[in-house]
XYZ file of C-alpha atoms in Angstrom:
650
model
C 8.122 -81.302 -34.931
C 11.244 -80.446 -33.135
C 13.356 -81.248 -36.296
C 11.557 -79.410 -38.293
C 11.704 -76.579 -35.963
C 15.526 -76.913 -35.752
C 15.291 -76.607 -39.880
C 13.369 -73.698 -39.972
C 15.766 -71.683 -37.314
C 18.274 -72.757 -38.968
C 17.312 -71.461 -42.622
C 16.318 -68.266 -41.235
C 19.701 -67.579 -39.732
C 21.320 -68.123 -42.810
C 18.861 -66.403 -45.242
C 19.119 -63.212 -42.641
C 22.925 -63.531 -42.509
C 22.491 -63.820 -46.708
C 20.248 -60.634 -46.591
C 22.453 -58.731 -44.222
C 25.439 -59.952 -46.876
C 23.611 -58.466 -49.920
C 22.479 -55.318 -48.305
C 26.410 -54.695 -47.840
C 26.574 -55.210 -52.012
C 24.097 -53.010 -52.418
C 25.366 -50.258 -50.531
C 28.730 -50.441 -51.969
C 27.283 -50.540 -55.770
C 24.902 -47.727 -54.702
C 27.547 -45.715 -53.749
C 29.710 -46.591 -57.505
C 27.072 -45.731 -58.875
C 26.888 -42.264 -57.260
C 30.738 -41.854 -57.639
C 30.262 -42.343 -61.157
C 27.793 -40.064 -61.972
C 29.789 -37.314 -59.827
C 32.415 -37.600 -62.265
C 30.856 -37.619 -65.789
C 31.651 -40.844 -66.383
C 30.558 -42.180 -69.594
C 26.678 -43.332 -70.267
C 28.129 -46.838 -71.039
C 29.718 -47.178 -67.439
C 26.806 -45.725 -65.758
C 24.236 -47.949 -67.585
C 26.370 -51.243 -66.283
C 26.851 -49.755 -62.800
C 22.709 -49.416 -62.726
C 22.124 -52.136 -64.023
C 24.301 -54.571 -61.612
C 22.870 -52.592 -59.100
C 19.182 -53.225 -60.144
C 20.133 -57.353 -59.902
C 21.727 -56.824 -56.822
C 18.604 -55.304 -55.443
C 16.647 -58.439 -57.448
C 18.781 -60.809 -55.702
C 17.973 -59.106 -52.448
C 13.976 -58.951 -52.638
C 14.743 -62.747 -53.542
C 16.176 -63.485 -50.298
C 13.412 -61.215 -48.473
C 10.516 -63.251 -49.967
C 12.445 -66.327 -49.137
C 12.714 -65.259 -45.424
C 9.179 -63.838 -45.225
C 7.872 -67.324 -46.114
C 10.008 -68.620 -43.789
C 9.007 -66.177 -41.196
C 5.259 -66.955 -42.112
C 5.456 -70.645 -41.748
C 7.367 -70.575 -38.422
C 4.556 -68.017 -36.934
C 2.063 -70.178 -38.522
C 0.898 -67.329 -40.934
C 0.254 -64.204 -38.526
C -2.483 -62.822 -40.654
C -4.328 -66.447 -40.680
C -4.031 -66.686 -37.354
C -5.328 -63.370 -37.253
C -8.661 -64.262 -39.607
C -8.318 -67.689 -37.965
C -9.228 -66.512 -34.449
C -11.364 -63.659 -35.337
C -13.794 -66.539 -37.325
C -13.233 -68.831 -34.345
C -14.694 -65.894 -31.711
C -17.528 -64.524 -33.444
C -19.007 -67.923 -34.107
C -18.785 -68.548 -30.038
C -20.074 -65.517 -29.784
C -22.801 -65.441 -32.297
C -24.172 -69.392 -31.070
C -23.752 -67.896 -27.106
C -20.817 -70.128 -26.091
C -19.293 -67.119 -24.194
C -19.985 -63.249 -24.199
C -18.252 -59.866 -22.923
C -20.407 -59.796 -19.454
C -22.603 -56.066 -19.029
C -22.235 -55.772 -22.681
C -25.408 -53.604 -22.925
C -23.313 -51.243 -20.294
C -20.548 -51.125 -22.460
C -19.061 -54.211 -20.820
C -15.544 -54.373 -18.207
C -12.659 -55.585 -19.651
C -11.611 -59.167 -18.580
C -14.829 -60.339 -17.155
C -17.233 -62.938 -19.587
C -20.737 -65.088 -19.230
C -21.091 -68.531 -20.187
C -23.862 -69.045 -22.994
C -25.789 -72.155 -22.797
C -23.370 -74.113 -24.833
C -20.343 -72.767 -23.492
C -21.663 -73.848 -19.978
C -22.334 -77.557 -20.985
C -19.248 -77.609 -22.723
C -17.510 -76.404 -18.960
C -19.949 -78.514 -17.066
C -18.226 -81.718 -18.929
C -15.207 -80.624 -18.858
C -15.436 -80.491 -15.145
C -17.224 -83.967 -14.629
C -14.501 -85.721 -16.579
C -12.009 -83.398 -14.325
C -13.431 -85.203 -11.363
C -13.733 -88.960 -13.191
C -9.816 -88.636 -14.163
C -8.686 -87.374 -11.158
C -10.753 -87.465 -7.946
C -12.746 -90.910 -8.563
C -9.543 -92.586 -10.545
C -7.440 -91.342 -7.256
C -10.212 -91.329 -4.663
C -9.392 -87.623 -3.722
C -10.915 -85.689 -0.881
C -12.797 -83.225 -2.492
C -14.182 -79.974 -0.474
C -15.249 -76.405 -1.167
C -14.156 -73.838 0.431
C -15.403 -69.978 0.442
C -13.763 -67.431 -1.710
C -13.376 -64.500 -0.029
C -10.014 -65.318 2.081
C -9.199 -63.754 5.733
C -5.928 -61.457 5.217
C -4.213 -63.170 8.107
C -4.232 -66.745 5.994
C -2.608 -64.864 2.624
C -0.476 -62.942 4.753
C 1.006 -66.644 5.756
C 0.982 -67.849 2.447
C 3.123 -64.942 0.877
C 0.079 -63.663 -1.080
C -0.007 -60.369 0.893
C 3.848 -59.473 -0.292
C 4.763 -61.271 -3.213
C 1.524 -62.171 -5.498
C 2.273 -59.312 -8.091
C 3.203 -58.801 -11.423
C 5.303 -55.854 -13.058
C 3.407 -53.000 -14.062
C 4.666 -50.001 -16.142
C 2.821 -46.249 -16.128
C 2.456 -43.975 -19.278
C 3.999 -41.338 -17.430
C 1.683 -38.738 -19.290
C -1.680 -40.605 -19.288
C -1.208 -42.943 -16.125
C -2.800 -45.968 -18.099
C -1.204 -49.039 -16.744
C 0.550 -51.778 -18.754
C 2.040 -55.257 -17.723
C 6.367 -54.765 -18.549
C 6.691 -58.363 -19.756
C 3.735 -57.934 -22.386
C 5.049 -54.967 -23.860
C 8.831 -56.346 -24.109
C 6.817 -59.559 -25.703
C 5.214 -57.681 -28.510
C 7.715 -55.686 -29.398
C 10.280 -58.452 -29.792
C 7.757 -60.652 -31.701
C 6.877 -57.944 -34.097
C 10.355 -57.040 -34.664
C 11.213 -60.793 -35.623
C 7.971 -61.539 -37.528
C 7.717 -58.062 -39.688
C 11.132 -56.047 -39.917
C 13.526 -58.741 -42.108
C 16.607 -56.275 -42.317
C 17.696 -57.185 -38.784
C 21.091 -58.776 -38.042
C 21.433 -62.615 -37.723
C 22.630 -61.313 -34.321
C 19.922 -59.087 -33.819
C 17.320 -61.646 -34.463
C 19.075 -64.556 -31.789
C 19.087 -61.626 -29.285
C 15.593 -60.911 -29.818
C 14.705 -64.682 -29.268
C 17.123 -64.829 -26.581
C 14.922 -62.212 -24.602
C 11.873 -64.354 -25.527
C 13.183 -67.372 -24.060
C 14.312 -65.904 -20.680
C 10.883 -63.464 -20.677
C 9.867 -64.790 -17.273
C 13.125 -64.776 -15.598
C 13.749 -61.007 -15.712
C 14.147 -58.993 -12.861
C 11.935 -55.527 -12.483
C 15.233 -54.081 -13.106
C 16.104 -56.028 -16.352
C 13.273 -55.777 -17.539
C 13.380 -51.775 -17.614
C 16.977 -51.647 -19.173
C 14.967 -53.822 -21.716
C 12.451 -51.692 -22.168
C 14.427 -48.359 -22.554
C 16.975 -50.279 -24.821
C 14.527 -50.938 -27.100
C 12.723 -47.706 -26.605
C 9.502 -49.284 -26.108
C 7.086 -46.670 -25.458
C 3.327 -46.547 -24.305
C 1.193 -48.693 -27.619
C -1.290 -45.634 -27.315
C 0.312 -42.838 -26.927
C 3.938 -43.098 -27.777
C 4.422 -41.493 -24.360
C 7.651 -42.782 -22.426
C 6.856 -45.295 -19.039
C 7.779 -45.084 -15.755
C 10.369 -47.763 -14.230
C 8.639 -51.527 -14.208
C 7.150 -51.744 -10.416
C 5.208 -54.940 -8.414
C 1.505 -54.342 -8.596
C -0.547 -56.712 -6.122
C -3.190 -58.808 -8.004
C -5.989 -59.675 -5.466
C -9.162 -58.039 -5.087
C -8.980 -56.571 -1.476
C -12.592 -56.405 0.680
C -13.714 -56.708 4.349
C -15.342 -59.018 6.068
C -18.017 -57.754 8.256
C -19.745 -54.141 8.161
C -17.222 -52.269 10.574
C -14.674 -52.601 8.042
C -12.061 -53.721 11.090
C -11.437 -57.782 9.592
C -9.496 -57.338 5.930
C -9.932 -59.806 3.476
C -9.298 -60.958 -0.133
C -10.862 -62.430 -2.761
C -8.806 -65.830 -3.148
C -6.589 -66.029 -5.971
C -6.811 -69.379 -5.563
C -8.462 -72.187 -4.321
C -5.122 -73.926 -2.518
C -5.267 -72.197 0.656
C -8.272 -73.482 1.312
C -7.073 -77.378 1.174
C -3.503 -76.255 3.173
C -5.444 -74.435 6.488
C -7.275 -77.398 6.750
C -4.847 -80.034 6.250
C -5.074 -81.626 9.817
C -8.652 -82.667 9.521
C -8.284 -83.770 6.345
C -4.861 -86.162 7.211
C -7.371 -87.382 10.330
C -10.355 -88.041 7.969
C -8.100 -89.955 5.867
C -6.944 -91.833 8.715
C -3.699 -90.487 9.092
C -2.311 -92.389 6.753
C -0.087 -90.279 3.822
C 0.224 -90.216 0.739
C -3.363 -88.575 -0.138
C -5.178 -85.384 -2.395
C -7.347 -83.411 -2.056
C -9.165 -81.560 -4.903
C -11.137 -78.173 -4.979
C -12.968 -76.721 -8.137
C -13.835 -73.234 -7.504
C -13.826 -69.286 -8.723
C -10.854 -67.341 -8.221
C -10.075 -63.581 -8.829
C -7.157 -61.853 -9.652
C -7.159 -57.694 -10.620
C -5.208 -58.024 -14.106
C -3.285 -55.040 -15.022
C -4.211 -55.243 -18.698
C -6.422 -57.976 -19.460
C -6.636 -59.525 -23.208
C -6.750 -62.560 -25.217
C -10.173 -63.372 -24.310
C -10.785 -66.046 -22.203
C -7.352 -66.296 -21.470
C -6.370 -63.451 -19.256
C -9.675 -62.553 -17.155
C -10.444 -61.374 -13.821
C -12.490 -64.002 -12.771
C -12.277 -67.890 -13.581
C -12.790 -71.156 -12.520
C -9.604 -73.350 -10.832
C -9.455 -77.238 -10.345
C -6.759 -77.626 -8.062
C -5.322 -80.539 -6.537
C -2.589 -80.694 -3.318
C -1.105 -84.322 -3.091
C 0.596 -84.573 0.110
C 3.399 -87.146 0.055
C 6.500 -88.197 2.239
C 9.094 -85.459 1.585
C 11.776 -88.499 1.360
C 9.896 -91.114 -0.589
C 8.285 -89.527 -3.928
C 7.925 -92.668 -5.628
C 4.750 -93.439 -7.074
C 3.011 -96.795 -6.962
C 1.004 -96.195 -10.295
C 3.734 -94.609 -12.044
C 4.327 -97.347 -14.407
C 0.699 -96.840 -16.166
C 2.216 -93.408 -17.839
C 6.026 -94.494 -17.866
C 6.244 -94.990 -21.455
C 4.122 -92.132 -22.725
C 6.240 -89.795 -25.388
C 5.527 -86.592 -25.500
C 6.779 -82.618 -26.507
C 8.996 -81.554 -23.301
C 10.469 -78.675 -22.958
C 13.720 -78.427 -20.133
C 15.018 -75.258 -19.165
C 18.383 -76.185 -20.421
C 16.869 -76.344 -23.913
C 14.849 -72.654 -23.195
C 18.644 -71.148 -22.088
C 20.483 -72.197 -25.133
C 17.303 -71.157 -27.713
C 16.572 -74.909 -28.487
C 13.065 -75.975 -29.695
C 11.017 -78.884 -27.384
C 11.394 -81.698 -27.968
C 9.838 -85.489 -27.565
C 11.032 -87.410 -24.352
C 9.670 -90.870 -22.609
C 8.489 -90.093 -19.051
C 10.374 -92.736 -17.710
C 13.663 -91.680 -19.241
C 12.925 -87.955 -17.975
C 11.953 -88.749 -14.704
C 15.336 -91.287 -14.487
C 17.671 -88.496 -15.739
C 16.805 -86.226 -13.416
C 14.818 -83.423 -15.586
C 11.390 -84.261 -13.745
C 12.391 -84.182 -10.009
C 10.324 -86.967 -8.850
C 8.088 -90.066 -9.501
C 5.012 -88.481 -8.207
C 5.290 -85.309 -10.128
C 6.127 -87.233 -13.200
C 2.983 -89.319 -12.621
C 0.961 -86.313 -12.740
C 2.659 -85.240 -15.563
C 1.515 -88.288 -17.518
C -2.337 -87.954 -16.487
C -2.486 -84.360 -17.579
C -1.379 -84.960 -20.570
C -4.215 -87.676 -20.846
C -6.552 -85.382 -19.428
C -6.148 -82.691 -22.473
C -5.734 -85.492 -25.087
C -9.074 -87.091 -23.795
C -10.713 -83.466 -24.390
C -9.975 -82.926 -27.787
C -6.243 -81.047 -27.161
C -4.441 -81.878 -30.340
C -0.979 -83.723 -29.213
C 1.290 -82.600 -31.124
C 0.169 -78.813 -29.987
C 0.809 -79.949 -26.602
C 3.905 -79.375 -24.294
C 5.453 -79.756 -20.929
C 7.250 -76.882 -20.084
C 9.435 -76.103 -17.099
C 10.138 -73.377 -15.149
C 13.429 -71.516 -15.266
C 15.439 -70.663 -12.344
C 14.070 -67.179 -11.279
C 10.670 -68.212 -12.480
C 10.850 -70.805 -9.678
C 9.621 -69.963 -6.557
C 12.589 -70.260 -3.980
C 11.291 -73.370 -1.974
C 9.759 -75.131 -5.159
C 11.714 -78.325 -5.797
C 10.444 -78.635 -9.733
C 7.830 -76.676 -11.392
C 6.011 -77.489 -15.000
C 3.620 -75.658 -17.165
C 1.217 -77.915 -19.589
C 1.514 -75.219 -22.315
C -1.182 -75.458 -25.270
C -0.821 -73.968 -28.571
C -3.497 -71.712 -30.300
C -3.599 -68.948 -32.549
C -2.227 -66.676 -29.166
C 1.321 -69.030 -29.569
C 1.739 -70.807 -26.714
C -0.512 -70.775 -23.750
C 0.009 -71.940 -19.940
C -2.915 -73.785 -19.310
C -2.389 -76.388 -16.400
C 0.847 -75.789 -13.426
C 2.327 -78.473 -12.302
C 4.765 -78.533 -9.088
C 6.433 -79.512 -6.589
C 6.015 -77.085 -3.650
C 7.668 -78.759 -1.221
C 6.188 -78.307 2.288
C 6.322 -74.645 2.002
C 2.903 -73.629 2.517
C 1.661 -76.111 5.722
C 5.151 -75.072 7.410
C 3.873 -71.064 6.711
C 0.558 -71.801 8.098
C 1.601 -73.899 11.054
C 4.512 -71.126 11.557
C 1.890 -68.409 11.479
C -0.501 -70.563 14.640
C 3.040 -70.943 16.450
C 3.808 -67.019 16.512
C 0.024 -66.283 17.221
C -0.005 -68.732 20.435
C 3.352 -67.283 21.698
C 2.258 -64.022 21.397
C -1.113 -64.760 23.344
C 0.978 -66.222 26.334
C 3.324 -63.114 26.034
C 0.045 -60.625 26.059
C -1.250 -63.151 29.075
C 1.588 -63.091 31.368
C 1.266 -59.317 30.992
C -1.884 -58.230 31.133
C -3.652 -61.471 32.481
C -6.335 -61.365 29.799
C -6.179 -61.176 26.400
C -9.055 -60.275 22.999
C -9.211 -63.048 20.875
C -11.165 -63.264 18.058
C -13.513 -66.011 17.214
C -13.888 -65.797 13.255
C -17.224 -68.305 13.257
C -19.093 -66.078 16.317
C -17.853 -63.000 14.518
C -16.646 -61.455 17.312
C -13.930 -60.872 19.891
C -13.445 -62.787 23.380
C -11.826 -62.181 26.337
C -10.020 -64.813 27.595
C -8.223 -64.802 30.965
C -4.970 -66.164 32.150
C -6.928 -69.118 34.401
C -8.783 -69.982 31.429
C -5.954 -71.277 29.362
C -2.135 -72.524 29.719
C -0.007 -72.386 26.689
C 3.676 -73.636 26.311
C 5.800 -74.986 23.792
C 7.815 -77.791 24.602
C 10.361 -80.373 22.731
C 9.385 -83.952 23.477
C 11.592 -86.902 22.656
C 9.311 -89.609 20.510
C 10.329 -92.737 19.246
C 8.466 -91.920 15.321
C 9.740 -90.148 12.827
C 7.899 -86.368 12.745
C 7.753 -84.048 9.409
C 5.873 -82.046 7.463
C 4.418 -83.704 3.841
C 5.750 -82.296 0.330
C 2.887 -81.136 -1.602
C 2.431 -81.754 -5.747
C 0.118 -79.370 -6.715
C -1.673 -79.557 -10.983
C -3.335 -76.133 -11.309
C -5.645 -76.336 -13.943
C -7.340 -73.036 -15.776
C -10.415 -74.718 -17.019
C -11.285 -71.345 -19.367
C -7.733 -71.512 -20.993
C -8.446 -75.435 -20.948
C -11.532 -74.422 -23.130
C -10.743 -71.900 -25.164
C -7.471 -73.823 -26.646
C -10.361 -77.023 -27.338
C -12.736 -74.715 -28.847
C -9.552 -73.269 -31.378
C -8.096 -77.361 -31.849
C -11.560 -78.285 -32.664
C -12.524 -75.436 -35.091
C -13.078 -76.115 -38.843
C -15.179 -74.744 -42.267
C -16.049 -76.800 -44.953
C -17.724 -75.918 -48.071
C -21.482 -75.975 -48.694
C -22.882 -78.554 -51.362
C -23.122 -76.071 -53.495
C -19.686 -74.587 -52.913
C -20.628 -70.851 -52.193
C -20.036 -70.682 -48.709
C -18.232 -71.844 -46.003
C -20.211 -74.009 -43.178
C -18.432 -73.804 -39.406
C -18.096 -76.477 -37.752
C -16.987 -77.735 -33.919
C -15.403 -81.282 -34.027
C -15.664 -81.374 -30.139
C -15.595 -85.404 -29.071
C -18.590 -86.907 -27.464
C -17.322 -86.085 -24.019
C -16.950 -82.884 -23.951
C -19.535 -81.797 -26.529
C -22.296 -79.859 -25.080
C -25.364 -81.291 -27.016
C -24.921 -85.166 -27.661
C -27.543 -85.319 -30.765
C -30.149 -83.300 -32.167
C -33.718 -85.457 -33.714
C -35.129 -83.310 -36.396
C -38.592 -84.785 -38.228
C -37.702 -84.239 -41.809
C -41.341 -82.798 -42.173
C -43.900 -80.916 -40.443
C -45.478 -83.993 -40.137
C -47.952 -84.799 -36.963
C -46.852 -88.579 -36.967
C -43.418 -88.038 -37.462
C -43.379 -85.530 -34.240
C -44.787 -88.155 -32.414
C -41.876 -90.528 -33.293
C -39.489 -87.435 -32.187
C -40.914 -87.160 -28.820
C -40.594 -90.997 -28.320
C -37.450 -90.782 -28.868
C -36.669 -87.796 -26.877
C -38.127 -89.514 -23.735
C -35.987 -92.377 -24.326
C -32.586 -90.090 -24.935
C -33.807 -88.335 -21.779
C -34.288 -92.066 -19.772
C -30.317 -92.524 -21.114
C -29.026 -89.264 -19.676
C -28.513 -88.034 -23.076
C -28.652 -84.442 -24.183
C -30.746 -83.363 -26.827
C -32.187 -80.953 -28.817
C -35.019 -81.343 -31.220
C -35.652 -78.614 -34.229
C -38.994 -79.286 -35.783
C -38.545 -75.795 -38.269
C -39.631 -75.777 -41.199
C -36.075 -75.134 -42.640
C -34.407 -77.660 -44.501
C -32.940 -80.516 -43.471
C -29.548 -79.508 -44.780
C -29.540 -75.753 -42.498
C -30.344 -77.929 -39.870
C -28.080 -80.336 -39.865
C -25.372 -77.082 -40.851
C -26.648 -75.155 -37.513
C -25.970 -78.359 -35.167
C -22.794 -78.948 -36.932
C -21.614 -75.156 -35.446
C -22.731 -76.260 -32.107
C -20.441 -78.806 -32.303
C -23.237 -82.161 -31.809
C -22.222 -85.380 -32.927
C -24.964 -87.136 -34.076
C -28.173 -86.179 -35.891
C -31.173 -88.053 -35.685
C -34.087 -87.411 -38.677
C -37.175 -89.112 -38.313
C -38.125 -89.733 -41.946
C -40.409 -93.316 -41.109
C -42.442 -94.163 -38.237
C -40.377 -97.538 -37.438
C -37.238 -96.326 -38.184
C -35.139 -92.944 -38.626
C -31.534 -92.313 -39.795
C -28.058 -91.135 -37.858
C -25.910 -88.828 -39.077
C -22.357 -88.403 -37.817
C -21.142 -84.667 -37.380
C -17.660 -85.463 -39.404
C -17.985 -87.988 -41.915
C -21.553 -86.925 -42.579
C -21.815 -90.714 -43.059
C -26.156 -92.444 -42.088
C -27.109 -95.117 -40.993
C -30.816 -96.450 -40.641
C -31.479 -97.533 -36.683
C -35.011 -99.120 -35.843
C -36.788 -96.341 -33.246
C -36.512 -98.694 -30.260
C -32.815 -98.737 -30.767
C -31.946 -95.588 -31.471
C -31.105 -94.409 -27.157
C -29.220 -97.389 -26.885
C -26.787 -96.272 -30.373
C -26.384 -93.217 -29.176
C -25.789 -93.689 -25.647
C -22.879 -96.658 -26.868
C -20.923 -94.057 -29.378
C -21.078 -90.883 -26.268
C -19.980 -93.198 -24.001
C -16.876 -94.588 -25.997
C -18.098 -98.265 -25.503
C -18.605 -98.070 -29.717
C -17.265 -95.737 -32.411
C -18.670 -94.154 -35.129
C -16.716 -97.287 -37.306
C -18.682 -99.856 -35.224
C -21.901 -98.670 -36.112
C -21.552 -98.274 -39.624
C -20.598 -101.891 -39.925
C -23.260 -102.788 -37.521
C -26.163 -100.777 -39.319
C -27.440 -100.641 -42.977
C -26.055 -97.506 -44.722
C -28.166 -94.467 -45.416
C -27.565 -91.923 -48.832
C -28.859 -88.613 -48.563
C -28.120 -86.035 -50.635
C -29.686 -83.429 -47.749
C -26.465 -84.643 -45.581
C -24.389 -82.573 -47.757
C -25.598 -79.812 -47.559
């Protein structure tokens, strides 16, 4: 993939620097021609001067098709992607996997409801989330509240720094995020104007590359360079400027305690760290895990499920030695290859490429053992879920992308018809954040005995009574004092995988979207190839007929599925057999039981559209092996008789 990448860059560069070449010919026989014509020259001369110019400009619309099919591969096609996504969205939308939330009120940009299949689809997601992670490395798991006093994000940097860089129409006052608009213009400058400069086009790329490592002020000599104006308007925009991204609130109805709605669930684990290391019988290394909500105020939200104002986190903070981030289970993902993407290969306008974990983590590109270990079971996780591999990539931070006390940061970066998506963080945070919050309990003590010694009495506030105190200088003594101790004190390194479970989703439902024709050929049938695990109804039993004894073999076998822990639905229209099995197919279900005998019904696999005929009494026990990976669709084929029916065409 990287090769091929390399190929394509490379053929583009020279067909541009050809193009560029022949518009120079063209110009200079356009202007013979011209000279020519000024000066009477003979009808002979001018007919060859025309002439060689009309091949020249042959020759050139040669090289631009050339370089638009380059262009077109390398983007993936941008008007496929285009009818690509649109088909993928309105059949999630149409089959209530996700819709625009207060759509009869005209609906609020950034905000969506789960359908019933899009919940079941999240539900798994999350239960496998918590088997891969929490169970496989016995994690403490808790759940902590989401609105968030201002005093603990005021500690974690939240308060200051959790912005992003907002420019104003400076006629309308409609608000745009700086990086997005440099983004789209540089893509659709490189993907639909083919006269640029060789130059032109590596600059363009260049800015692409280093998007995220812009300053406010780069990015607005960017942004007047290019004379990007407002997309709506064509009005000019204010100067790029940090816009805060959490919902504010207060806690309580006097209006006097500030709060947030958390942005995310982390803070939660950190301020409660000490209870947690006692629990765990303060012994290091050790997680903990949170899956929660978290809010942040987008400036322009878009892309669907991928930008929104409220979504679900899985977070996990492993708290390890800050000296020894080895990893006892490292080995188990050592020799996985995958698509990695260094920041020295982002600088110089390389593509990704495929590494060994072990080889990355020994060179020195992933800081550490641990974090490479995490690493390794994130890619597992997506590749478990249905993300295809080789649309998969680690990507790391640059330098100013980096926050200042992060020791190595990576994105797990999905592709879909969007380009390339962030959909899991992985870092290295160091032991920034339980040094801010113990800093922040150190200043608020000191400042209690300061306010004690003075006044004698001090207000405190108790956050779980709700109120305020008074607490007098004979109640308390407070000091701070340096004790010589024969152990070695510090303050743990946390690794911290981020995971946006809605990006996580929306990326499986695009890798696992496909049409195929009808039987008859005249239309084109949707279908979700979601695996068993994720997939949010397991079968479907359908009686082929309205028949009384064949619904009574249906609901036998639905009590059975429902004894397994299987999800099911049963469709007992009168339809045909073939809609059915066409409308189950867009849901995405696996299997498809029809109950055409009393002892015995078929199984129909989603993909192959292959049968088999199971006796009634085994059918739970089929299904229950194939969604819980203990057989494949292979195994039971070879185990049971085959089946032929035209209907499973259809």
């Amino acid at each position: 993939m990287a090769s091929a990448s390399a190929d394509a860059a490379a053929g583009e560069e020279s067909l541009r620097r050809a193009l560029s070449e022949k518009q120079v010919e063209v110009d200079a026989q356009g202007s013979v021609v011209r000279e020519l014509k000024a000066s009477n020259a003979s009808k002979e001369l001018i007919s060859a001067a025309v002439e060689a110019l009309s091949a020249l400009k042959l020759e050139k619309a040669s090289i631009e098709k050339r370089l638009q099919e380059i262009m077109s591969a390398s983007n993936g096609g941008h008007q496929n992607k285009e009818a690509f996504r649109q088909s993928v969205v309105n059949t999630l939308e149409r089959r209530l996997f996700y819709i625009p939330s207060f759509k009869i009120y005209r609906g609020v940009a950034g905000l969506y409801d789960y359908g019933p299949p899009g919940c079941a689809v999240k539900s798994n997601v999350l239960a496998f989330w918590r088997q891969h992670f929490v169970l496989e490395e016995n994690m403490l798991e808790v759940d902590c509240p989401c609105v968030t006093p201002e005093v603990v994000l005021k500690a974690s940097g939240h308060v200051d720094k959790f912005t992003d860089l907002m420019v104003k129409d400076e006629k309308t006052g409609t608000c745009y995020r700086a990086d997005h608009l440099l983004k789209d213009f540089c893509k659709e400058k490189l993907e639909k104007d083919l006269t640029i400069s060789t130059e032109k086009a590596a600059e363009l790329k260049h800015v692409l590359a280093m998007l995220d490592d812009f300053s406010a002020e780069e990015l607005g000599a960017k942004i007047k360079l290019y004379g990007i104006t407002a997309p709506d308007t064509k009005n000019p925009l204010s100067e790029p400027y940090p816009f805060n991204l959490m919902f504010q609130t207060s806690i309580g109805p006097s209006g006097l305690s500030p709060g947030y709605m958390r942005p995310e669930t982390a803070q939660g684990i950190f301020v409660n760290f000490k209870d947690l290391y006692y629990y765990n019988g303060n012994k290091l290394p050790f997680a903990a895990a949170q899956i929660g909500q978290a809010f942040r105020n987008e400036i322009s939200p878009r892309q669907g499920l991928l930008r929104v104002r409220e979504f679900t986190l899985a977070e996990i903070e492993h708290f390890v030695d800050p000296e020894d981030k080895s990893h006892p289970k490292f080995v188990e993902v050592a020799k996985l290859e995958f698509l990695m993407f260094p920041r020295e290969l982002q600088v110089s306008g390389e593509s990704a490429k495929k590494m060994v974990l072990d080889e990355a983590v020994s060179k020195g590109i992933v800081n550490n053992e641990t974090l490479g270990y995490f690493i390794g079971r994130v890619y597992l996780f997506l590749t478990a879920l249905g993300i295809d591999k080789e649309r998969l990539r680690f990507r790391q931070h640059l330098a100013n992308e980096m926050a200042h006390y992060a020791a190595d940061c990576w994105d797990a970066e999905i592709e879909c018809s969007y380009g390339w998506i962030e959909c899991v963080g992985i870092a290295d945070r160091s032991a920034y954040d339980l040094r801010a919050h113990t800093a922040m309990d150190e200043k608020t003590a000191m400042e209690m005995k300061a306010e004690l010694e003075t006044k004698g009495e001090v207000e405190f506030q108790v956050c779980t009574l709700g109120k305020n105190v008074t607490i007098k200088k004979n109640m308390v003594a407070i000091s701070k004092e340096k004790k010589k101790e024969h152990q070695r004190v510090f303050t743990p390194s946390v690794i911290e995988p981020s995971f946006g479970i809605g990006r996580i989703i929306y990326c499986l439902f695009e890798h696992s979207f496909y049409t195929r024709p009808s039987k008859a050929g005249d239309e084109q049938l949707n279908v979700f190839s979601f695996p068993p695990l994720v997939a949010p109804i397991k079968c479907t039993v359908f009686p082929l007929v309205q028949n009384e004894k064949y619904e009574e073999v249906a609901k036998r076998i639905a009590k059975s599925l429902t004894a397994a822990g299987i999800s099911y639905k049963i469709d007992i229209t009168g339809t045909s057999i073939g809609k059915r099995y066409a409308r189950t197919d867009e849901l995405g279900v696996p299997l498809a039981i029809t109950v055409d005998e009393t002892d015995s019904v078929t199984i129909r696999d989603r993909d192959s559209k292959k049968q088999v005929r199971v006796n009634v009494d085994e059918v739970a026990s089929v299904v229950k092996r194939v969604m819980d990976g203990q057989s494949t669709w292979a195994d039971v084929l070879w185990e049971y008789p085959s089946h032929h029916s035209a209907s499973a065409d259809e």
